[in-house]
Short mmCIF file of C-alpha atoms in Angstrom, two decimals:
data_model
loop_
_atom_site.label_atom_id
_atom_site.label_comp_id
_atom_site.label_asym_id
_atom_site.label_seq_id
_atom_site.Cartn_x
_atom_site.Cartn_y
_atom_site.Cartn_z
CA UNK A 1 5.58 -42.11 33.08
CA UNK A 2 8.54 -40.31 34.24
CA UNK A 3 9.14 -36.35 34.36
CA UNK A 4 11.10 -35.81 31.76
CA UNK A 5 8.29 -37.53 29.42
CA UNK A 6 5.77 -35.06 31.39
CA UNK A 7 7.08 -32.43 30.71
CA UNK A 8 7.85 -32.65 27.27
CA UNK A 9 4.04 -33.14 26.83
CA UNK A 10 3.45 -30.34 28.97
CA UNK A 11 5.82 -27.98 26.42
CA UNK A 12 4.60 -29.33 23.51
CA UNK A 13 0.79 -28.46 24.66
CA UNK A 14 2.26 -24.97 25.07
CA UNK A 15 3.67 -25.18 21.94
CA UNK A 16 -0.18 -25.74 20.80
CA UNK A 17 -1.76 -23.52 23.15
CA UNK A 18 0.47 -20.46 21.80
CA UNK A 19 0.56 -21.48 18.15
CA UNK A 20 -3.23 -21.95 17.82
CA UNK A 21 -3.86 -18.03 20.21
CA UNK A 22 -0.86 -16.72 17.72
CA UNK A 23 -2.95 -16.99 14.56
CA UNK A 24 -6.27 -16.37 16.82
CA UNK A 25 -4.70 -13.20 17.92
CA UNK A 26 -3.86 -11.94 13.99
CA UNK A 27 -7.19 -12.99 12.10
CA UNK A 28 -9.37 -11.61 15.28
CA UNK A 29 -7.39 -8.58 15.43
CA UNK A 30 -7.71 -8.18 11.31
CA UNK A 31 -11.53 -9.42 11.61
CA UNK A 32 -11.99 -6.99 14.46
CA UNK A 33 -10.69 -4.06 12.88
CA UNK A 34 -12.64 -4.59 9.81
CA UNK A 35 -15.90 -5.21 11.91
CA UNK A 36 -14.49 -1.77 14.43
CA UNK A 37 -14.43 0.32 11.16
CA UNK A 38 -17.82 -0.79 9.78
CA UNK A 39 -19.22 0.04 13.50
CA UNK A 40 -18.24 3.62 13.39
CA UNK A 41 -19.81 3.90 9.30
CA UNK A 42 -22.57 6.45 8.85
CA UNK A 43 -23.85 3.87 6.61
CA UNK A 44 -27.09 2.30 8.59
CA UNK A 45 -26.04 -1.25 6.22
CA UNK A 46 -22.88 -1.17 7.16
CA UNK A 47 -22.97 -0.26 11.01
CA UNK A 48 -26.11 -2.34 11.98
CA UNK A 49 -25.22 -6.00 11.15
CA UNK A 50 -21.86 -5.18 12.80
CA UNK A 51 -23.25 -4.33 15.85
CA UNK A 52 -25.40 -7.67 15.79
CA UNK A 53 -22.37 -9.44 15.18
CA UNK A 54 -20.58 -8.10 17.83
CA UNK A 55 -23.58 -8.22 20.28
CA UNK A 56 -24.30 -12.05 18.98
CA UNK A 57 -20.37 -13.01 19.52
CA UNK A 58 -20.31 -11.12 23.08
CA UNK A 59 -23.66 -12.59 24.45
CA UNK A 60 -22.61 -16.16 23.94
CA UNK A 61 -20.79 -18.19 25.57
CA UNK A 62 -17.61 -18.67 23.77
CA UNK A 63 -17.86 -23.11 24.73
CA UNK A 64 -21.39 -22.62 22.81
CA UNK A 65 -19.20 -20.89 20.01
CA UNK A 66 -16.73 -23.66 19.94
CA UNK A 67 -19.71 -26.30 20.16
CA UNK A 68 -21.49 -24.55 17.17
CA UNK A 69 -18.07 -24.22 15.00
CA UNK A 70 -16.66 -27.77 15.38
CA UNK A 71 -20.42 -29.75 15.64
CA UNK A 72 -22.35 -27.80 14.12
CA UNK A 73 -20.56 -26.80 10.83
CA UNK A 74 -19.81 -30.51 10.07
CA UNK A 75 -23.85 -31.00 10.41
CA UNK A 76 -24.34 -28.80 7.37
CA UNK A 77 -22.43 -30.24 5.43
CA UNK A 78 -18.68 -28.18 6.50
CA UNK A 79 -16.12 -30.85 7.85
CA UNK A 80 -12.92 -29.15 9.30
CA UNK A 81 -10.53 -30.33 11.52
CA UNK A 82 -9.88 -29.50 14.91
CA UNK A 83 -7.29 -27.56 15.15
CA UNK A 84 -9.11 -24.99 12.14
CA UNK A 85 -12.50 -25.39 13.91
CA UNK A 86 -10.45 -23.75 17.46
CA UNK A 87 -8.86 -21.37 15.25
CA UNK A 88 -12.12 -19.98 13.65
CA UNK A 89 -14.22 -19.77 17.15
CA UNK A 90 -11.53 -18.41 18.62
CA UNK A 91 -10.72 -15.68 16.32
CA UNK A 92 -14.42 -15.14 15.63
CA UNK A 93 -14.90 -14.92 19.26
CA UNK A 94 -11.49 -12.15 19.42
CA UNK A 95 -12.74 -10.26 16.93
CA UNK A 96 -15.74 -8.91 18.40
CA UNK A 97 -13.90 -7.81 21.48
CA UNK A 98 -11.42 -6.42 19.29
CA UNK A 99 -14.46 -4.59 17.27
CA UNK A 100 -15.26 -2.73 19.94
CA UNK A 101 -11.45 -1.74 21.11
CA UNK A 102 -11.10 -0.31 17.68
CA UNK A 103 -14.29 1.62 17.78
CA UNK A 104 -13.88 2.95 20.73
CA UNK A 105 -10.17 3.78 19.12
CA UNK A 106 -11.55 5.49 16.97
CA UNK A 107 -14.21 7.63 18.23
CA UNK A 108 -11.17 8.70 20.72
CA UNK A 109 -9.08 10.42 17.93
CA UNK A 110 -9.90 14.54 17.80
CA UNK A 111 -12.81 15.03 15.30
CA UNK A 112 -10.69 18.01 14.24
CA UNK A 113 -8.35 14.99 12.06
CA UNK A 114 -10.89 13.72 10.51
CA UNK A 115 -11.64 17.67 9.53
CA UNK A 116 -8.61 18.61 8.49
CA UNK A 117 -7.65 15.40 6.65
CA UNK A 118 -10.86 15.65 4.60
CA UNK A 119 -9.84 19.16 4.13
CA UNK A 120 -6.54 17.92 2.84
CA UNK A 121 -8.26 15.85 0.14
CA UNK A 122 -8.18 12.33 1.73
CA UNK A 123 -11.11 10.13 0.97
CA UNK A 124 -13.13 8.73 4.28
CA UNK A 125 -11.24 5.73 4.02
CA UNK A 126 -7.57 7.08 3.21
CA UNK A 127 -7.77 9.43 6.39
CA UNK A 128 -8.92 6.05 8.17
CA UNK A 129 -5.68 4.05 7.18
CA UNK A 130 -3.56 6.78 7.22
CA UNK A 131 -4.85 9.46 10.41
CA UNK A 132 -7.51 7.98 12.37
CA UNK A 133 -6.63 4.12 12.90
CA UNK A 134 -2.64 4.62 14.09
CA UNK A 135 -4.16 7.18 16.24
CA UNK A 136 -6.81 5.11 17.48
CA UNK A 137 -4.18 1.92 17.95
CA UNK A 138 -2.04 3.66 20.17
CA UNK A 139 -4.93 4.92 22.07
CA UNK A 140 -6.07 1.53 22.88
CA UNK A 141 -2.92 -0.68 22.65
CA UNK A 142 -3.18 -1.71 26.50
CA UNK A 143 -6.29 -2.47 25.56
CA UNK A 144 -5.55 -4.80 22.81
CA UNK A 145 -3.30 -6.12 25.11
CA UNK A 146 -5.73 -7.37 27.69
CA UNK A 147 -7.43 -9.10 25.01
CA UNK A 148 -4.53 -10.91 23.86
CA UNK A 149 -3.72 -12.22 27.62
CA UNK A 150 -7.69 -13.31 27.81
CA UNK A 151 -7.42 -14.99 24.31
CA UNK A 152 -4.43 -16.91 25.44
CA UNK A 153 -6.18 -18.33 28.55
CA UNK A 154 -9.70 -19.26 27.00
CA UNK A 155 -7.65 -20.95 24.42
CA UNK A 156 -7.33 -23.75 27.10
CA UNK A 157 -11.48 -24.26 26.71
CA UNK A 158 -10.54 -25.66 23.08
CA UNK A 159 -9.67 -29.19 24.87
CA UNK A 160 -13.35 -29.94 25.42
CA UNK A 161 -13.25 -30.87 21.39
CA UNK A 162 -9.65 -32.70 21.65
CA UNK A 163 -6.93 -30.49 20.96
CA UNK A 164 -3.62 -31.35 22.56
CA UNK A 165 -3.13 -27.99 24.19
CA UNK A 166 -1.83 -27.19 27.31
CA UNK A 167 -4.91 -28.23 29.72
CA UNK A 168 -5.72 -30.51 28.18
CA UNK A 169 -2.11 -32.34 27.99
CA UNK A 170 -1.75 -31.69 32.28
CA UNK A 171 -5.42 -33.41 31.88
CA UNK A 172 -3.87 -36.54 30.57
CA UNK A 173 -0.48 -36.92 32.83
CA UNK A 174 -2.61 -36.21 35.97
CA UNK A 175 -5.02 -39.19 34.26
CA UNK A 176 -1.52 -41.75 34.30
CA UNK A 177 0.31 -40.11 37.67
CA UNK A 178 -2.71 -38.94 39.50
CA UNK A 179 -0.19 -35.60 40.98
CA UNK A 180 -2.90 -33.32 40.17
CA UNK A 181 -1.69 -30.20 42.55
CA UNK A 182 1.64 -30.07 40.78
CA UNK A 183 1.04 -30.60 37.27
CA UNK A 184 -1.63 -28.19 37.53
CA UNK A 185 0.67 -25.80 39.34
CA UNK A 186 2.97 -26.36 36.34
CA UNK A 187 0.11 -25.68 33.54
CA UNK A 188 -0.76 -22.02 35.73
CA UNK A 189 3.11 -21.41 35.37
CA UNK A 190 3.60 -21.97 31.50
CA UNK A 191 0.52 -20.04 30.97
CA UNK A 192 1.58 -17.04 33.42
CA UNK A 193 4.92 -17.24 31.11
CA UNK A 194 2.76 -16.65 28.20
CA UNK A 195 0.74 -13.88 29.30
CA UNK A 196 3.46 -11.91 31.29
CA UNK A 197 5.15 -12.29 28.33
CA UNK A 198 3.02 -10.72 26.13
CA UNK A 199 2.07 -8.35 28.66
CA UNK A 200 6.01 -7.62 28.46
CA UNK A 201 6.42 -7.03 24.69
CA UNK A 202 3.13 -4.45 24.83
CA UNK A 203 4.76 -2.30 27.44
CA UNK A 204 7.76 -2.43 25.21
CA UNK A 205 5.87 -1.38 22.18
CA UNK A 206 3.71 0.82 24.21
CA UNK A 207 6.94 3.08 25.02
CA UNK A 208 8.38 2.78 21.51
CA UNK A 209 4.73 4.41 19.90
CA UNK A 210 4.91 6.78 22.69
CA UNK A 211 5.45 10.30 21.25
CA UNK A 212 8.43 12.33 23.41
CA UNK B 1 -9.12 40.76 -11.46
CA UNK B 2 -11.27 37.50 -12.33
CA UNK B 3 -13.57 35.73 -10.08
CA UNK B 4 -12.38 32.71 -7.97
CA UNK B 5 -15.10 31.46 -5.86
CA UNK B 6 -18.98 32.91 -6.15
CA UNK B 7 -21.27 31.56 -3.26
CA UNK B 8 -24.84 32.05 -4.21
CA UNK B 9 -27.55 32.24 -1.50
CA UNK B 10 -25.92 29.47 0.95
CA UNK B 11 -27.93 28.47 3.47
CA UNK B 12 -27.47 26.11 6.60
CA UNK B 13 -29.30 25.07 9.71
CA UNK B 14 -28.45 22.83 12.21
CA UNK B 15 -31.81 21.07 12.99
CA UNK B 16 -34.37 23.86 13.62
CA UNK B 17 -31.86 26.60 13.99
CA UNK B 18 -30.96 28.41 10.82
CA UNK B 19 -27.01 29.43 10.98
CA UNK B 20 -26.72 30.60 7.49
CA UNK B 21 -29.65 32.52 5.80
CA UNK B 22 -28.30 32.85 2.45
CA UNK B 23 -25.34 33.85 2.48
CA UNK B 24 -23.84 35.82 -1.02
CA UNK B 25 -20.59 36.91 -1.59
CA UNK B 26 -17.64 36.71 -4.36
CA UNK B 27 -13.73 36.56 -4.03
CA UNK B 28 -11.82 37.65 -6.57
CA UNK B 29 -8.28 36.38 -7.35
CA UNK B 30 -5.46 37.70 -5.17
CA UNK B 31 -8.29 39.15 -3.03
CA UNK B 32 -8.28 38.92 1.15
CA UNK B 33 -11.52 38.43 2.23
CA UNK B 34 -11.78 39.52 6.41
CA UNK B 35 -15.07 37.86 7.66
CA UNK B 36 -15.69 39.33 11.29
CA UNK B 37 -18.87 39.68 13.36
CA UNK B 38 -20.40 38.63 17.13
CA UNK B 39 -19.56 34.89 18.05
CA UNK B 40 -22.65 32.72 17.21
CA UNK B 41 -23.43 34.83 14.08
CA UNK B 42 -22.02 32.19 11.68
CA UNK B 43 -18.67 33.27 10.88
CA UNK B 44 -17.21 29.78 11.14
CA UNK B 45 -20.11 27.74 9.92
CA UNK B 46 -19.68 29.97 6.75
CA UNK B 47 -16.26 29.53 6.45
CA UNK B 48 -17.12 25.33 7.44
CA UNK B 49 -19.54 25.44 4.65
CA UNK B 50 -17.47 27.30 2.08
CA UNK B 51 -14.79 24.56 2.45
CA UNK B 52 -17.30 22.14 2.41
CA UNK B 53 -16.58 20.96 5.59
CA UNK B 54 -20.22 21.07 6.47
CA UNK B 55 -23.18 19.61 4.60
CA UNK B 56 -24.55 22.60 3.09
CA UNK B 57 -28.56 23.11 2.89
CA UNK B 58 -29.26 24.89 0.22
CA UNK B 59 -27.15 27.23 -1.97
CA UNK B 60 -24.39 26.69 -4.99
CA UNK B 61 -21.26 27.35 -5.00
CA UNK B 62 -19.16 28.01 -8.05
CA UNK B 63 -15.18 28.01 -8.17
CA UNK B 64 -12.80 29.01 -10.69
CA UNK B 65 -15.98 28.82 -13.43
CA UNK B 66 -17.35 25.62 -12.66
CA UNK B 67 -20.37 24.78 -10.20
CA UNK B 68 -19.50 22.13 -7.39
CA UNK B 69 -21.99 19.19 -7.24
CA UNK B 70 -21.94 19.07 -3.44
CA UNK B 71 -22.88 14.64 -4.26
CA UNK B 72 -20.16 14.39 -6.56
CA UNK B 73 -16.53 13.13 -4.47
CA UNK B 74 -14.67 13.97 -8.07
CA UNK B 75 -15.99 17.25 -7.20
CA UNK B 76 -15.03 17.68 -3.77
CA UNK B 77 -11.98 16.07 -4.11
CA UNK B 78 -10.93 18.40 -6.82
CA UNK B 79 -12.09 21.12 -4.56
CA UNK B 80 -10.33 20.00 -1.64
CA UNK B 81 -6.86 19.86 -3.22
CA UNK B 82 -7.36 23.54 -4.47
CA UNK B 83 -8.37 24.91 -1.65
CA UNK B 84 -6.52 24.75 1.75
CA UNK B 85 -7.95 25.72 5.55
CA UNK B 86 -5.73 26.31 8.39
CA UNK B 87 -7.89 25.59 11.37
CA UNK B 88 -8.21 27.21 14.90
CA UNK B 89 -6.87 24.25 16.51
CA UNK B 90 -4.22 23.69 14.56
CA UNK B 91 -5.10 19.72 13.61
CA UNK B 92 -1.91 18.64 12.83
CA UNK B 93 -1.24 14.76 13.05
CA UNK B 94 -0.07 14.05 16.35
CA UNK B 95 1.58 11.34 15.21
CA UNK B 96 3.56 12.20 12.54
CA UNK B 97 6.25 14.56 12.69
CA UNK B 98 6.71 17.99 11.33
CA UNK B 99 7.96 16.78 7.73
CA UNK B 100 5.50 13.55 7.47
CA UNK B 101 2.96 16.18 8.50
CA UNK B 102 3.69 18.51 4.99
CA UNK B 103 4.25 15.19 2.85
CA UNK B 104 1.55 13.22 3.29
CA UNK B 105 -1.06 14.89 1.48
CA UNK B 106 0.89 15.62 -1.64
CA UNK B 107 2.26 12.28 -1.73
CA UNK B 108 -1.06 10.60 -1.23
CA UNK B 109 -3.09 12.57 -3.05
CA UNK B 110 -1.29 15.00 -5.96
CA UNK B 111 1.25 11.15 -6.30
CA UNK B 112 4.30 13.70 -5.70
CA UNK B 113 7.31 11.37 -5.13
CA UNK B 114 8.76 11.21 -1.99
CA UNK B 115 11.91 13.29 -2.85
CA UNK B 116 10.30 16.45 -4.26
CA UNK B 117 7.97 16.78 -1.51
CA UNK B 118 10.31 16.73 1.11
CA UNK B 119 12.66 19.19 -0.99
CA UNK B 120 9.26 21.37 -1.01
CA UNK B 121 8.07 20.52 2.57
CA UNK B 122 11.76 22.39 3.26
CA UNK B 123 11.42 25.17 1.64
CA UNK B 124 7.73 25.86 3.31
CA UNK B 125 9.49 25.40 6.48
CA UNK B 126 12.36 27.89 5.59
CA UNK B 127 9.56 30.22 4.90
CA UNK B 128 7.93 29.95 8.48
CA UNK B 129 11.19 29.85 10.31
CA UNK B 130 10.95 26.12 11.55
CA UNK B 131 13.36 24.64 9.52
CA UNK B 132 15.42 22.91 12.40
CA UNK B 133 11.58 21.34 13.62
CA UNK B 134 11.48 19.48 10.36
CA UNK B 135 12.13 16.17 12.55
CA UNK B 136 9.84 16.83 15.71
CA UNK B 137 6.46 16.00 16.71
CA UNK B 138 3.53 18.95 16.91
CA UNK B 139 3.46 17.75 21.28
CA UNK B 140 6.77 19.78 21.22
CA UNK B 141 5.95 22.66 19.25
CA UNK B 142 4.59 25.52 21.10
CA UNK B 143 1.10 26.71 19.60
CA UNK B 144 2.70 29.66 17.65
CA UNK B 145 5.27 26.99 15.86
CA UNK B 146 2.23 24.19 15.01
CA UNK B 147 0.01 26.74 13.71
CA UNK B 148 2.99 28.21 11.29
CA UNK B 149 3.44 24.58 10.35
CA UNK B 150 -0.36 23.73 9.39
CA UNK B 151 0.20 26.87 7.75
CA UNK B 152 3.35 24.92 5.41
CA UNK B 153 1.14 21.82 4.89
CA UNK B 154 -1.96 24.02 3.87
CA UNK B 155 0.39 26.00 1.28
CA UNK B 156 1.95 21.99 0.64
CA UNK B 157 -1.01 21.02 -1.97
CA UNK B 158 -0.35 24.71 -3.53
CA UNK B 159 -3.81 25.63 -3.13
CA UNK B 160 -5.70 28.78 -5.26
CA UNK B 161 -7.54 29.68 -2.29
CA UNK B 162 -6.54 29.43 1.52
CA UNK B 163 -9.25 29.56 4.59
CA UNK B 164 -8.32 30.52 8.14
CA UNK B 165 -10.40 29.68 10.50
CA UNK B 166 -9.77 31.90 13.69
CA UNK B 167 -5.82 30.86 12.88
CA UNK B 168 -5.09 32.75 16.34
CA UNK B 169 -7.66 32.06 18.57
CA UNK B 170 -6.08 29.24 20.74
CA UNK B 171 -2.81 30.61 20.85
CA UNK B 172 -1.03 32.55 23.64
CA UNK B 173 -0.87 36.52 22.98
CA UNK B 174 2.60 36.58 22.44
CA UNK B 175 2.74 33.62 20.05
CA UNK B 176 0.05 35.89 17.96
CA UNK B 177 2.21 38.21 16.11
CA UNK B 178 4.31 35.80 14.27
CA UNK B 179 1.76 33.35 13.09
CA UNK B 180 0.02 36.61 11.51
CA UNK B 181 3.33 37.75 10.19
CA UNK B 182 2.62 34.40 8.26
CA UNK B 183 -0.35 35.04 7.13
CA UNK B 184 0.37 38.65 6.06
CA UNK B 185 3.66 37.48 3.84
CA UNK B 186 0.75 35.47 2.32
CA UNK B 187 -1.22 38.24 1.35
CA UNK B 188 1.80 40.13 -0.34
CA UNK B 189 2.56 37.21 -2.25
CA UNK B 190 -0.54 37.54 -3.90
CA UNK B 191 -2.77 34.86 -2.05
CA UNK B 192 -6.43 34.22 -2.66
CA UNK B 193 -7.66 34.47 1.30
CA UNK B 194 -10.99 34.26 3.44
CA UNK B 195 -10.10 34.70 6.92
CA UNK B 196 -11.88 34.47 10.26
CA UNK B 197 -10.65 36.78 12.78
CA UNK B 198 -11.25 38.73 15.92
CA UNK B 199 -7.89 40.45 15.47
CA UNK B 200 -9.20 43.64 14.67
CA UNK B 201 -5.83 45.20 14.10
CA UNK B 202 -4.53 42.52 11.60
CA UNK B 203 -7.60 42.91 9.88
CA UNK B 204 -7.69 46.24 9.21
CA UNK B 205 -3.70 45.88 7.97
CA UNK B 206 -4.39 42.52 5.51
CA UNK B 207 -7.90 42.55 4.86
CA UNK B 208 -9.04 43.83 0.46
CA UNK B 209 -12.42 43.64 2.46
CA UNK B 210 -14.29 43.38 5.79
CA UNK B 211 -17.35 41.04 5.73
CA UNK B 212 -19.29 41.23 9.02
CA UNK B 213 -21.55 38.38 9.29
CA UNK B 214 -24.07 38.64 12.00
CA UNK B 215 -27.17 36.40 12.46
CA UNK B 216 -26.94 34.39 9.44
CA UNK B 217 -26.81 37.33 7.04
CA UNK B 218 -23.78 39.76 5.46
CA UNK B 219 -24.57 42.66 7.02
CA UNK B 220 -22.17 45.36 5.88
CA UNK B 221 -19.35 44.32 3.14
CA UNK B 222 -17.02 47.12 2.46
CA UNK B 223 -13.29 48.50 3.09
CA UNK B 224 -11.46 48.30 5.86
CA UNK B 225 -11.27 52.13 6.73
CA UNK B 226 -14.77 52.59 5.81
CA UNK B 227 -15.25 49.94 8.24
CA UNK B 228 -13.41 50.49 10.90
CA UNK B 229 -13.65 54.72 10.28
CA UNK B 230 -16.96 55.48 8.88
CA UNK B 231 -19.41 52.64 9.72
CA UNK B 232 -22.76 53.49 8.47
CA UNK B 233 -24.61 49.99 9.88
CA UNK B 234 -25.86 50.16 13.42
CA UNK B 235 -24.83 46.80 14.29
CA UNK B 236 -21.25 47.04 13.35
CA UNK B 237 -21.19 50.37 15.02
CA UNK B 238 -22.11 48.20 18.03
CA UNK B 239 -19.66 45.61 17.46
CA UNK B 240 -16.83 47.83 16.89
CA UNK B 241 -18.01 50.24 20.47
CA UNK B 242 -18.03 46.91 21.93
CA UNK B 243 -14.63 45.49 20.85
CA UNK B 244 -12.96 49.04 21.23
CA UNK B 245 -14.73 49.36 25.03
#
């Protein structure tokens, strides 16, 4: 097994890594607002069984979550593959971090917008698209941010059910060259890239929302 | 001059304290309604309440003919859009700028297409003198400038009847004068008004009538220079030896 071969497995378990924490990052973050926004409701039925969700998803370990998704759905009946079963824990997982970002978010914005757009005429949930949650997003986008970076690296825990990603690839060329310190070494380094890079693009966004 | 707005017997408490103990009054079109009195008597929970800003207790109120059914959202909604409050802190959105600011209401609400709102939004902002801020955000208005501009996206949905809620409070003294140069240009044109003030001065100048709310109740409800020249009620003789001393 030469280097070249390496590392082409290496990239293309990056390739896996940032695909599968790409659509993880977009359904948690739409999951998590949905879940943030029924937090905050006055509604008792709305706000409770968020909570328990987010409670549930942030008291368990998210291997369990994984465990539960890809062995335990099949059990009853749901077969999915792999790659949908990481997608789902993972996003599931997101989502309650996310929920509690975007309530927070929200509960940061000046009451006095939520006054004056009602006073305007907007319903509770038009002054929620249209005041409170860009408020509330640019409030927490460093926030969000963090939880993007963490999503990235517990993506590597989706290898314990057989997913080609990054870890796991280094995994099998240390099994057939046995250089375990650098190919680890080179795993940390693609998945520093990744997270200092998007790290990089929410300072950049940070300063373009900013407000002169 | 016909009736606008008719609030019977309103009445409000937060938890065991009663804020409002039934409140009556009636505005009549065109009319500028002065509502002064101590701090903590109520003034602004009235004025909350009147715009429905607050959950009201117990009471009815009835504008332009028809009773409001406080459960209804048809109800409030319609209310909302007709009526218009300009708020002590301003509340603009900080992240729009001055011209989103006037057009997002009518556009969201009243379906006003993009282009005739923003020919509107400029001629409100003509009227205030802030014309060249059509394009910045409220962070780099002074107070004087935001409040003239929640002033513009009140007077956006064309509302029947305005509320100011202690419009000058927050400001700086010598941004005062020309927000209440607004408000007064307001009142010539013609505009339906209930306004919350401790500017004695400007109320005595703008105000059809002085309501002075103290402890829940209306206790005196008459002209300004009966008011401010011949009080007859104890406690606004009080309140005016204090404001005066």
């Amino acid at each position: 097994m030469d280097i070249m071969n390496s590392f082409s497995l290496l990239l293309n378990g990056a390739w896996i890594t940032l695909y599968i924490s790409g659509f993880s990052m977009v359904f948690g973050l739409v999951l998590g607002t949905v879940i943030g926004l029924m937090r905050v409701s006055a509604k008792k039925y709305i706000s409770v069984p968020a909570g328990v969700y987010v409670e549930f998803l942030r008291g368990t370990p998210l291997l369990v979550q994984i465990f539960l998704i890809y062995f335990g759905l099949p059990a009853i009946g749901m077969d999915i593959p792999s790659n949908i079963a990481a997608v789902l824990a993972l996003s599931i997982n997101s989502s309650a971090y996310i929920a509690e970002i975007v309530r927070s978010g929200i509960q940061s914005v000046d009451k006095g917008q939520f006054t004056a757009s009602t006073s305007l005429g907007f319903s509770y949930f038009q002054t929620m698209i249209n005041i409170i949650l860009p408020q509330a997003f640019r409030n927490t986008l460093p926030t969000i941010g963090n939880e993007f970076i963490a999503l990235i690296k517990e993506s590597s825990l989706i290898s314990v059910i057989g997913i080609a990603e990054l870890t796991r690839q280094g995994q099998f060329i240390i099994s057939r060259t046995f250089m375990s310190f650098e190919i680890y070494a080179g795993v940390a380094l693609i998945y520093f890239v990744m997270t200092f890079s998007v790290s990089r693009i929410f300072k950049a966004v940070e300063k373009r929302m900013a407000i002169a | 001059m016909s009736e606008i707005l008719k609030i019977k017997n309103l009445k409000k408490n937060f938890g065991k304290l009663d804020v409002l103990k039934g409140i009556n009054i009636s505005v009549k079109k065109g009319e500028v309604i002065v509502i002064v009195g101590p701090s903590g008597g109520g003034k602004s929970t009235f004025l909350r309440c009147a715009d429905l800003l607050e959950e009201i207790n117990e009471g009815n109120i009835i504008f332009e003919d028809s009773e409001i059914d406080f459960n209804s959202k048809a109800d409030r909604k319609k209310y909302f859009i007709k009526t218009s409050m300009v708020f002590q802190q301003f509340n603009l959105f900080p992240h729009k700028t001055v011209l989103q600011n006037l057009i997002l209401a009518p556009i969201k609400i009243k379906k006003i297409g993009k282009k005739d709102a923003e020919e509107k939004a400029i001629n409100l902002l003509k009227r205030v003198s802030l014309l060249d801020k059509a394009n910045s955000y409220p962070c780099n208005l002074s107070g004087g400038q935001q409040q003239r501009v929640a002033i513009a996206r009140a007077l956006m949905m064309d509302p029947h009847l305005m509320f100011f809620d202690e419009p000058t409070s927050a400001l700086d003294p010598e941004l005062v004068g020309e927000v209440l140069a607004v408000i007064k240009e307001l009142a010539n044109d013609g505009m339906t008004m209930m306004i919350v003030t401790h500017e004695m001065g400007f109320a005595r100048e703008v105000a059809d009538r002085i309501v002075f709310i103290d402890s829940g109740v209306i206790v005196e409800e008459c002209r300004p220079e009966k008011f401010f020249y011949q009080p007859e009620n104890e406690r606004v003789k009080e309140f005016l030896n204090r404001i005066i001393a």
